[in-house]
């Protein structure tokens, strides 16, 4: 039988889109398999039930074993928090760098001669390897071989370039070990992934209370997790706070409801506040109470692992999630190792004030950012938000939910506060990464929320050689189209020549309105001659901004980035 595909014509392989949320404390994987025509129904995406290093569920702990690992009977300790060490220490605030748990985990990892990249690679080998194995088992090896598997990884919205490089390097061994598996060309910002997932969910069934979206609506989504916090505002506007460690706030407005289309109305803000800080505070509370209750000799025999094991037993699923405003005292039996012959008590008690003191320093930071987001919505729209939605792993905390509800009530009485009682809010990052990829390949059967404009987080400009004044091309907060063009004319007197006759232009950056203006880039034109009417065309790739130089009928000007001190 003759083939319906002409000789030499490439057959387009279908893609299974996979989204990965690599979290500080918990991680997850979501995926979607296309129909026989290569189309994707967003509502059919699934969260994978993972089984990784004795942790299982839709969200699994981000950790690797300290010692030789044998499944089921492993009783050794765990190395955690290595995601934070993918950043240079200078990129972490002092309050995070000095965390005792991070210090211990880093020393234990280094004692095994593992870099943070090595630890992440070891984790991905199990997390992604187990997923790909389950996918092969479910579809069948021959059926899976018909597809390409593309993995889109979400990263914190303002992660430095060097951290992204280390993450990319850590992913390579697992990707290379599996046929027809590849990474997406770009990482997706966690905040944007969260917004896409939660807004797409809401747009399919109305909004967060079952009503339809209207252009005058505003929504603030507080995505509170283990290591990052993100905020979005929509008039219909969205503000998402992803409260792991890094807290971002991004404002959007709805420009269309059919399909739901939004654009940012303010650039992201970042503070460090989240669940891992609360975990650290509770661990310290347990140590302080133990030191008071036990004889010094018994206390001195206890190791960091002893304390961590006790905390793991009573904190994550019992106190952290269930503690509420006005909660009764909680009593817990001490482990055998804690019971010295002269121990004063066999139980450890926690009053409501004890637990409040663990939460409040971090919760207060989240509430302060939420207050600024509500003010931003009011400034942009004249009204408070219609909804504040609490999501993420830390967003399951009843105490945090109620504190946010109280804050919202005091600031904007007409605003409704909503939270998730299932895992939809917790898995939104990985689910949103899948939808982001489907959207990029334009393979969706039904519309996914479109983000058509992003606000620049910094100002960019060039200096004029005639008088040395700054000509700003983009101001912080200026909204640039995600589809372009975003052309900004280059003043002719911004072009210079060096002693070798090369034509170049200096680009400057200002991170905050009152911050110092700094030399950011030296751009050397490599074309023969000097094209007239040159313009910058700024473009978005995921959450990252880049540019090309163009002239005339959108023809590109070739250039190279030059070390500023090589002239």
Coordinates of C-alpha atoms in Angstrom, one line a residue:
X1 CA 0.0 0.0 0.0
X2 CA 1.4 3.4 -0.9
X3 CA 2.1 5.7 2.0
X4 CA 0.0 8.8 2.4
X5 CA 3.1 10.7 3.4
X6 CA 5.2 11.8 0.4
X7 CA 8.8 10.6 0.3
X8 CA 11.1 12.8 2.3
X9 CA 8.2 14.5 4.2
X10 CA 8.8 14.6 7.9
X11 CA 6.2 13.1 10.1
X12 CA 5.3 15.4 13.0
X13 CA 5.6 13.5 16.2
X14 CA 3.0 14.1 18.9
X15 CA 4.2 15.5 22.2
X16 CA 3.4 14.4 25.7
X17 CA 3.7 17.7 27.7
X18 CA 5.1 17.3 31.2
X19 CA 5.3 20.0 33.9
X20 CA 7.6 19.9 36.9
X21 CA 7.4 21.9 40.1
X22 CA 10.9 21.6 41.7
X23 CA 10.1 23.0 45.1
X24 CA 12.3 23.7 48.1
X25 CA 10.3 21.3 50.3
X26 CA 8.0 19.4 47.9
X27 CA 7.9 18.7 44.2
X28 CA 5.3 17.5 41.7
X29 CA 4.9 16.3 38.1
X30 CA 1.9 16.8 35.9
X31 CA 1.3 15.7 32.3
X32 CA -1.1 15.5 29.5
X33 CA -1.3 13.1 26.6
X34 CA -2.7 14.4 23.3
X35 CA -5.6 12.9 21.4
X36 CA -5.0 11.0 18.1
X37 CA -4.9 14.3 16.2
X38 CA -2.3 15.8 18.4
X39 CA -4.8 18.1 20.2
X40 CA -4.9 18.6 23.9
X41 CA -7.9 19.2 26.2
X42 CA -6.5 21.1 29.1
X43 CA -9.0 19.6 31.6
X44 CA -7.5 16.2 30.9
X45 CA -4.1 17.0 32.3
X46 CA -3.2 14.8 35.3
X47 CA -1.0 15.1 38.4
X48 CA 1.3 12.1 38.6
X49 CA 1.2 10.1 41.8
X50 CA 5.0 9.9 42.6
X51 CA 6.9 7.5 44.8
X52 CA 10.3 9.0 45.5
X53 CA 12.7 8.1 48.3
X54 CA 9.9 6.8 50.7
X55 CA 7.7 9.8 50.0
X56 CA 4.6 9.3 47.9
X57 CA 1.7 11.3 46.7
X58 CA 0.8 14.1 44.2
X59 CA 3.4 16.2 46.1
X60 CA 6.6 14.4 47.3
X61 CA 9.4 15.6 49.5
X62 CA 12.4 17.2 47.9
X63 CA 15.1 15.2 49.5
X64 CA 17.8 12.6 48.9
X65 CA 19.2 9.9 51.3
X66 CA 22.4 10.5 53.3
X67 CA 23.5 6.9 53.2
X68 CA 23.2 3.8 51.1
X69 CA 19.6 3.7 50.1
X70 CA 17.6 0.5 50.0
X71 CA 13.9 1.0 49.4
X72 CA 11.4 0.3 52.3
X73 CA 14.0 -0.6 55.0
X74 CA 16.0 2.6 54.8
X75 CA 16.3 4.2 58.2
X76 CA 19.0 6.8 57.5
X77 CA 18.6 10.6 57.4
X78 CA 17.8 12.9 54.5
X79 CA 19.5 15.9 52.8
X80 CA 17.0 18.6 52.0
X81 CA 17.0 22.2 50.9
X82 CA 19.6 21.7 48.2
X83 CA 17.4 23.8 45.8
X84 CA 18.4 26.9 47.8
X85 CA 22.1 26.0 47.3
X86 CA 21.7 26.2 43.5
X87 CA 21.9 30.0 44.1
X88 CA 25.1 31.8 45.0
X89 CA 25.1 32.6 48.7
X90 CA 25.1 36.3 47.9
X91 CA 21.8 35.9 46.2
X92 CA 20.2 34.6 49.4
X93 CA 19.2 37.2 52.1
X94 CA 21.1 37.0 55.3
X95 CA 18.1 35.7 57.2
X96 CA 18.1 32.6 54.9
X97 CA 21.9 32.1 54.8
X98 CA 22.1 31.8 58.6
X99 CA 19.3 29.3 58.9
X100 CA 20.5 26.4 61.1
X101 CA 18.7 23.8 59.0
X102 CA 20.2 25.0 55.8
X103 CA 23.7 25.1 57.3
X104 CA 23.3 21.5 58.6
X105 CA 22.0 20.2 55.3
X106 CA 24.7 21.9 53.4
X107 CA 27.5 20.5 55.6
X108 CA 26.0 17.0 55.4
X109 CA 25.8 17.3 51.6
X110 CA 29.3 18.5 51.3
X111 CA 30.5 15.7 53.6
X112 CA 29.3 13.3 50.9
X113 CA 31.2 15.3 48.3
X114 CA 28.0 16.4 46.6
X115 CA 27.5 19.8 45.1
X116 CA 23.9 21.3 45.0
X117 CA 23.8 20.4 41.3
X118 CA 24.9 16.8 42.1
X119 CA 22.1 16.5 44.7
X120 CA 19.5 17.9 42.4
X121 CA 20.6 15.5 39.6
X122 CA 20.3 12.6 42.0
X123 CA 16.8 13.7 42.9
X124 CA 15.7 14.2 39.3
X125 CA 17.0 10.7 38.4
X126 CA 14.5 9.2 40.8
X127 CA 11.7 11.7 40.4
X128 CA 11.7 11.9 36.6
X129 CA 13.0 8.4 36.2
X130 CA 10.1 7.0 38.2
X131 CA 7.6 9.1 36.2
X132 CA 8.9 8.0 32.8
X133 CA 9.0 4.4 33.9
X134 CA 5.3 4.7 35.0
X135 CA 4.4 6.4 31.7
X136 CA 6.1 3.5 29.8
X137 CA 4.3 1.0 31.9
X138 CA 0.9 2.7 31.4
X139 CA 1.1 3.3 27.7
X140 CA 3.3 0.4 26.7
X141 CA 6.9 0.8 25.5
X142 CA 6.0 0.7 21.8
X143 CA 3.2 3.2 22.2
X144 CA 5.4 5.6 24.2
X145 CA 8.1 5.4 21.5
X146 CA 5.6 7.1 19.1
X147 CA 5.7 10.3 21.2
X148 CA 8.3 12.9 22.2
X149 CA 8.2 13.8 25.9
X150 CA 8.9 17.5 26.5
X151 CA 9.5 18.6 30.1
X152 CA 8.7 22.1 31.2
X153 CA 10.3 23.1 34.5
X154 CA 9.0 26.0 36.7
X155 CA 11.5 28.2 38.5
X156 CA 11.0 31.1 40.9
X157 CA 10.1 34.3 39.0
X158 CA 13.4 36.1 39.7
X159 CA 15.9 33.3 39.8
X160 CA 19.4 34.4 38.8
X161 CA 20.9 33.1 35.5
X162 CA 23.6 31.1 37.2
X163 CA 21.0 29.2 39.3
X164 CA 19.0 28.4 36.1
X165 CA 22.2 27.1 34.5
X166 CA 23.0 24.8 37.5
X167 CA 19.4 23.5 37.4
X168 CA 19.6 22.9 33.6
X169 CA 22.9 21.0 34.2
X170 CA 21.3 18.9 36.9
X171 CA 18.5 17.8 34.6
X172 CA 20.7 16.7 31.8
X173 CA 21.8 13.2 33.0
X174 CA 18.2 12.1 33.4
X175 CA 17.1 13.6 30.1
X176 CA 20.0 12.0 28.2
X177 CA 19.2 8.6 29.7
X178 CA 15.8 8.4 28.1
X179 CA 15.0 8.2 24.4
X180 CA 12.7 10.9 22.9
X181 CA 12.8 13.0 26.1
X182 CA 13.8 16.6 26.0
X183 CA 13.6 19.8 28.0
X184 CA 11.5 22.7 26.9
X185 CA 13.6 25.6 25.5
X186 CA 12.7 27.9 28.4
X187 CA 11.9 27.6 32.0
X188 CA 8.4 28.9 33.0
X189 CA 8.1 31.4 36.0
X190 CA 6.4 29.7 38.9
X191 CA 4.1 32.7 39.4
X192 CA 2.9 32.6 35.8
X193 CA 2.4 28.9 35.9
X194 CA 0.3 29.2 39.1
X195 CA -1.8 32.0 37.5
X196 CA -2.4 30.0 34.3
X197 CA -3.5 26.9 36.2
X198 CA -5.8 28.6 38.7
X199 CA -7.3 31.0 36.2
X200 CA -7.9 28.3 33.7
X201 CA -9.5 26.1 36.3
X202 CA -11.8 29.0 37.3
X203 CA -12.6 30.1 33.8
X204 CA -13.9 26.6 32.9
X205 CA -16.4 26.7 35.8
X206 CA -16.9 30.5 36.2
X207 CA -14.7 32.2 38.7
X208 CA -13.7 31.1 42.2
X209 CA -17.3 31.3 43.4
X210 CA -18.9 29.9 40.3
X211 CA -19.6 33.3 38.7
X212 CA -18.4 34.5 35.3
X213 CA -15.3 36.7 35.0
X214 CA -16.0 40.3 34.2
X215 CA -13.4 42.9 33.1
X216 CA -13.9 44.9 36.3
X217 CA -13.1 42.0 38.6
X218 CA -9.9 41.8 40.5
X219 CA -8.4 38.6 42.0
X220 CA -5.4 38.2 44.3
X221 CA -4.0 34.6 44.4
X222 CA -1.8 33.9 47.4
X223 CA 0.2 30.8 46.4
X224 CA 1.9 29.9 49.6
X225 CA 4.4 27.0 49.4
X226 CA 7.8 25.9 50.7
X227 CA 10.4 28.2 49.1
X228 CA 8.7 30.9 46.9
X229 CA 5.7 33.3 47.1
X230 CA 4.0 34.9 44.0
X231 CA 1.3 37.6 43.6
X232 CA -0.9 38.6 40.7
X233 CA -3.6 41.3 40.4
X234 CA -6.3 41.5 37.8
X235 CA -8.8 44.3 37.1
X236 CA -10.2 41.5 36.3
X237 CA -6.8 41.5 38.0
X238 CA -4.8 38.9 39.8
X239 CA -2.2 39.0 42.5
X240 CA -0.5 35.8 43.4
X241 CA 1.8 35.3 46.4
X242 CA 3.8 32.0 46.3
X243 CA 5.1 31.8 49.9
X244 CA 8.0 29.4 49.9
X245 CA 11.0 31.6 50.6
X246 CA 11.0 34.1 47.8
X247 CA 7.8 36.1 47.7
X248 CA 6.8 37.6 44.4
X249 CA 3.9 39.8 43.7
X250 CA 2.7 40.4 40.1
X251 CA -0.4 42.4 39.0
X252 CA -2.6 41.6 36.0
X253 CA -5.7 43.1 34.4
X254 CA -8.2 41.3 32.2
X255 CA -8.3 42.6 28.7
X256 CA -10.8 40.0 27.4
X257 CA -13.1 37.4 28.9
X258 CA -13.6 35.3 25.7
X259 CA -11.0 33.8 25.9
X260 CA -9.8 35.0 29.2
X261 CA -6.8 37.3 28.5
X262 CA -4.8 39.3 31.0
X263 CA -1.8 41.6 31.2
X264 CA 0.3 42.6 34.1
X265 CA -0.3 46.0 35.6
X266 CA 2.8 46.1 37.9
X267 CA 6.1 44.2 38.0
X268 CA 6.9 41.5 40.5
X269 CA 8.0 42.2 44.0
X270 CA 10.1 39.8 46.1
X271 CA 10.5 39.2 49.8
X272 CA 11.7 36.0 51.5
X273 CA 8.9 34.6 53.6
X274 CA 7.5 31.1 53.7
X275 CA 7.0 27.6 55.1
X276 CA 10.6 26.7 55.5
X277 CA 11.1 29.6 57.8
X278 CA 8.2 28.4 59.9
X279 CA 9.6 24.9 60.0
X280 CA 12.9 26.3 61.2
X281 CA 11.2 28.3 63.9
X282 CA 9.3 25.3 65.2
X283 CA 12.4 23.2 65.3
X284 CA 14.1 25.9 67.5
X285 CA 11.0 26.0 69.8
X286 CA 11.3 22.2 70.3
X287 CA 15.0 22.5 71.1
X288 CA 14.4 25.3 73.6
X289 CA 11.6 23.4 75.3
X290 CA 13.7 20.2 75.4
X291 CA 16.7 22.1 77.0
X292 CA 14.4 23.4 79.7
X293 CA 12.7 20.0 80.4
X294 CA 15.7 17.6 80.3
X295 CA 18.8 17.3 82.4
X296 CA 21.9 18.8 80.7
X297 CA 23.5 15.4 80.3
X298 CA 20.5 13.9 78.5
X299 CA 20.1 17.0 76.4
X300 CA 23.7 16.9 75.3
X301 CA 23.3 13.3 74.0
X302 CA 20.6 14.4 71.5
X303 CA 21.6 15.0 67.9
X304 CA 20.2 17.2 65.2
X305 CA 18.6 14.1 63.6
X306 CA 16.9 13.2 66.9
X307 CA 15.3 16.6 67.0
X308 CA 14.4 16.5 63.3
X309 CA 12.8 13.1 63.7
X310 CA 10.6 14.3 66.6
X311 CA 9.6 17.4 64.6
X312 CA 8.8 15.3 61.5
X313 CA 6.4 13.2 63.6
X314 CA 4.4 16.0 65.2
X315 CA 4.7 19.1 63.0
X316 CA 4.0 18.7 59.3
X317 CA 0.6 17.0 59.2
X318 CA -0.6 17.6 62.8
X319 CA 0.3 21.1 64.0
X320 CA 1.4 23.0 60.9
X321 CA -1.8 22.3 58.9
X322 CA -4.3 22.1 61.7
X323 CA -3.3 24.9 64.1
X324 CA -5.8 27.7 64.2
X325 CA -6.5 31.0 65.9
X326 CA -7.5 30.2 69.5
X327 CA -6.4 26.5 69.3
X328 CA -6.3 24.5 72.5
X329 CA -3.0 23.4 74.1
X330 CA -1.4 20.4 72.4
X331 CA 0.5 17.6 74.2
X332 CA 2.9 15.1 72.6
X333 CA 4.7 12.2 74.1
X334 CA 8.5 12.6 74.0
X335 CA 10.5 10.0 72.1
X336 CA 12.4 7.4 74.1
X337 CA 15.8 9.1 73.5
X338 CA 14.4 12.3 75.1
X339 CA 13.5 10.4 78.4
X340 CA 16.5 10.7 80.6
X341 CA 16.3 9.2 84.1
X342 CA 15.6 12.7 85.6
X343 CA 13.4 14.0 82.9
X344 CA 10.8 16.4 84.4
X345 CA 8.0 15.2 82.1
X346 CA 7.2 12.6 79.6
X347 CA 5.2 14.9 77.4
X348 CA 5.9 18.2 75.6
X349 CA 3.1 20.8 75.6
X350 CA 2.5 23.6 73.2
X351 CA 0.2 26.5 74.1
X352 CA -1.6 28.6 71.4
X353 CA 0.9 31.4 72.1
X354 CA 3.8 29.0 71.5
X355 CA 2.6 28.1 68.1
X356 CA 1.5 31.6 67.2
X357 CA 5.0 32.8 67.9
X358 CA 6.3 30.2 65.3
X359 CA 4.0 31.4 62.6
X360 CA 3.7 35.1 63.2
X361 CA 7.1 36.5 62.0
X362 CA 6.6 34.8 58.6
X363 CA 2.8 35.3 58.3
X364 CA 3.2 39.0 59.1
X365 CA 5.5 39.4 56.1
X366 CA 2.9 37.7 53.9
X367 CA 0.2 40.0 55.3
X368 CA 2.3 43.1 54.7
X369 CA 2.8 42.1 51.0
X370 CA -0.9 41.3 50.7
X371 CA -1.7 44.8 52.0
X372 CA 0.6 46.3 49.4
X373 CA -1.1 44.2 46.7
X374 CA -4.6 45.3 47.7
X375 CA -3.3 48.9 47.7
X376 CA -1.9 48.4 44.2
X377 CA -5.2 47.0 42.9
X378 CA -7.0 50.0 44.5
X379 CA -4.6 52.4 42.9
X380 CA -4.9 50.8 39.5
X381 CA -8.7 50.3 39.5
X382 CA -10.2 52.5 42.1
X383 CA -11.6 49.4 44.0
X384 CA -10.4 46.6 46.1
X385 CA -10.0 43.1 44.7
X386 CA -13.1 40.9 44.3
X387 CA -11.3 37.8 45.4
X388 CA -8.3 36.8 47.5
X389 CA -7.5 33.1 46.9
X390 CA -5.1 31.2 49.1
X391 CA -3.3 28.3 47.4
X392 CA 0.0 26.2 47.8
X393 CA 1.2 23.8 50.4
X394 CA 1.6 26.3 53.2
X395 CA -1.8 27.7 52.0
X396 CA -3.3 24.6 53.6
X397 CA -2.4 26.0 57.0
X398 CA -5.7 26.9 58.8
X399 CA -3.9 29.6 60.8
X400 CA -2.5 31.3 57.6
X401 CA -5.9 31.1 55.9
X402 CA -7.7 32.8 58.9
X403 CA -5.1 35.5 59.3
X404 CA -5.3 36.3 55.6
X405 CA -9.1 36.4 55.9
X406 CA -8.9 38.8 58.9
X407 CA -6.5 41.0 57.0
X408 CA -8.6 41.2 53.9
X409 CA -11.8 41.9 55.9
X410 CA -10.0 44.9 57.6
X411 CA -8.7 46.3 54.4
X412 CA -11.4 45.6 51.9
X413 CA -14.7 44.3 53.5
X414 CA -16.3 43.6 50.1
X415 CA -13.5 41.2 49.1
X416 CA -14.1 37.4 49.3
X417 CA -11.4 35.2 50.7
X418 CA -11.3 31.7 49.2
X419 CA -8.9 28.7 49.8
X420 CA -8.6 25.2 48.5
X421 CA -9.6 22.2 50.6
X422 CA -8.1 19.7 48.1
X423 CA -4.6 19.6 46.4
X424 CA -5.6 21.7 43.4
X425 CA -4.0 24.8 44.9
X426 CA -0.9 22.9 45.9
X427 CA -0.3 21.3 42.5
X428 CA -1.0 24.5 40.5
X429 CA 2.7 25.1 39.6
X430 CA 3.2 21.8 37.8
X431 CA -0.2 21.9 36.2
X432 CA 0.4 25.4 35.0
X433 CA 3.7 24.4 33.5
X434 CA 1.9 21.8 31.4
X435 CA -0.7 24.4 30.2
X436 CA 2.0 26.9 29.5
X437 CA 3.7 24.3 27.2
X438 CA 0.5 23.3 25.5
X439 CA -0.2 27.0 24.9
X440 CA 3.2 27.6 23.4
X441 CA 2.7 24.7 20.9
X442 CA -0.9 26.0 20.1
X443 CA -2.3 22.5 20.5
X444 CA -5.2 23.2 22.9
X445 CA -8.7 22.2 22.0
X446 CA -10.1 24.9 24.3
X447 CA -8.7 28.3 25.2
X448 CA -6.2 28.6 28.0
X449 CA -5.8 31.9 29.8
X450 CA -3.6 34.2 27.7
X451 CA -1.0 36.5 29.2
X452 CA -0.6 39.1 26.6
X453 CA 1.5 41.7 28.4
X454 CA 4.2 41.7 31.1
X455 CA 5.5 44.6 33.1
X456 CA 9.2 45.2 33.1
X457 CA 10.8 44.8 36.5
X458 CA 13.6 47.2 35.7
X459 CA 14.3 50.4 33.6
X460 CA 16.7 50.2 30.6
X461 CA 18.3 53.1 28.8
X462 CA 21.2 54.4 26.7
X463 CA 23.3 57.5 27.2
X464 CA 23.7 60.2 24.6
X465 CA 27.3 61.1 23.7
X466 CA 26.3 64.7 23.0
X467 CA 25.4 65.7 26.6
X468 CA 25.7 62.4 28.6
X469 CA 22.0 62.4 29.5
X470 CA 20.1 59.1 29.9
X471 CA 17.5 58.2 27.3
X472 CA 15.2 55.6 28.8
X473 CA 14.0 52.9 26.4
X474 CA 11.8 51.2 29.0
X475 CA 10.7 52.3 32.4
X476 CA 10.1 50.0 35.3
X477 CA 6.5 48.9 35.3
X478 CA 6.0 49.6 31.6
X479 CA 3.9 46.8 30.0
X480 CA 5.4 45.1 27.0
X481 CA 3.4 42.8 24.7
X482 CA 4.2 39.1 24.9
X483 CA 3.7 38.8 21.1
X484 CA 5.4 42.0 20.1
X485 CA 6.6 44.2 18.5
X486 CA 8.0 46.4 21.3
X487 CA 10.2 48.7 19.3
X488 CA 12.0 51.6 20.9
X489 CA 14.0 54.0 18.7
X490 CA 17.7 54.3 19.4
X491 CA 18.9 57.9 19.4
X492 CA 21.6 58.4 16.7
X493 CA 23.8 60.1 19.3
X494 CA 23.8 57.0 21.5
X495 CA 26.0 55.3 18.9
X496 CA 29.8 55.6 19.6
X497 CA 33.0 54.4 17.9
X498 CA 36.0 52.9 19.7
X499 CA 39.6 53.4 18.7
X500 CA 39.3 50.5 16.3
X501 CA 36.4 52.0 14.5
X502 CA 33.8 49.6 15.9
X503 CA 30.3 51.0 16.4
X504 CA 28.8 50.3 19.8
X505 CA 26.2 51.5 22.3
X506 CA 26.1 51.3 26.1
X507 CA 23.0 50.0 27.7
X508 CA 22.2 50.9 31.3
X509 CA 19.9 49.4 33.9
X510 CA 18.1 50.8 37.0
X511 CA 16.7 48.1 39.3
X512 CA 14.5 50.4 41.4
X513 CA 13.2 53.9 40.8
X514 CA 15.7 55.4 43.3
X515 CA 18.5 52.9 42.7
X516 CA 21.9 53.6 41.2
X517 CA 22.0 53.5 37.4
X518 CA 24.5 50.9 36.3
X519 CA 26.2 49.9 33.1
X520 CA 24.5 46.8 32.0
X521 CA 25.7 45.8 28.5
X522 CA 28.0 46.9 25.7
X523 CA 26.5 46.1 22.3
X524 CA 28.9 46.1 19.3
X525 CA 27.4 46.3 15.8
X526 CA 29.1 43.8 13.4
X527 CA 27.5 44.9 10.2
X528 CA 29.5 46.9 7.6
X529 CA 28.6 50.5 7.8
X530 CA 26.2 52.2 10.2
X531 CA 22.5 51.4 9.5
X532 CA 20.1 54.3 9.9
X533 CA 17.1 54.5 12.2
X534 CA 18.1 51.6 14.4
X535 CA 15.6 50.5 17.1
X536 CA 15.5 48.0 19.9
X537 CA 12.8 45.4 19.7
X538 CA 12.2 43.9 23.2
X539 CA 10.8 40.4 23.4
X540 CA 9.5 38.1 26.1
X541 CA 10.6 34.4 26.2
X542 CA 8.7 32.9 29.2
X543 CA 9.4 35.4 32.0
X544 CA 12.7 36.5 30.6
X545 CA 13.2 39.6 28.4
X546 CA 15.6 39.8 25.5
X547 CA 16.0 42.1 22.5
X548 CA 17.1 42.4 18.9
X549 CA 18.3 45.4 17.0
X550 CA 16.2 46.2 13.9
X551 CA 16.1 48.9 11.2
X552 CA 14.0 49.7 8.1
X553 CA 11.5 47.0 7.3
X554 CA 12.2 45.0 10.5
X555 CA 15.6 43.8 9.2
X556 CA 17.8 42.7 12.0
X557 CA 21.2 44.4 12.8
X558 CA 23.9 41.8 13.7
X559 CA 25.7 42.6 16.9
X560 CA 27.7 41.0 19.7
X561 CA 27.7 41.6 23.5
X562 CA 31.1 42.9 24.4
X563 CA 32.9 43.1 27.8
X564 CA 32.6 46.7 28.8
X565 CA 36.3 46.9 29.7
X566 CA 37.7 45.5 26.4
X567 CA 37.7 48.9 24.6

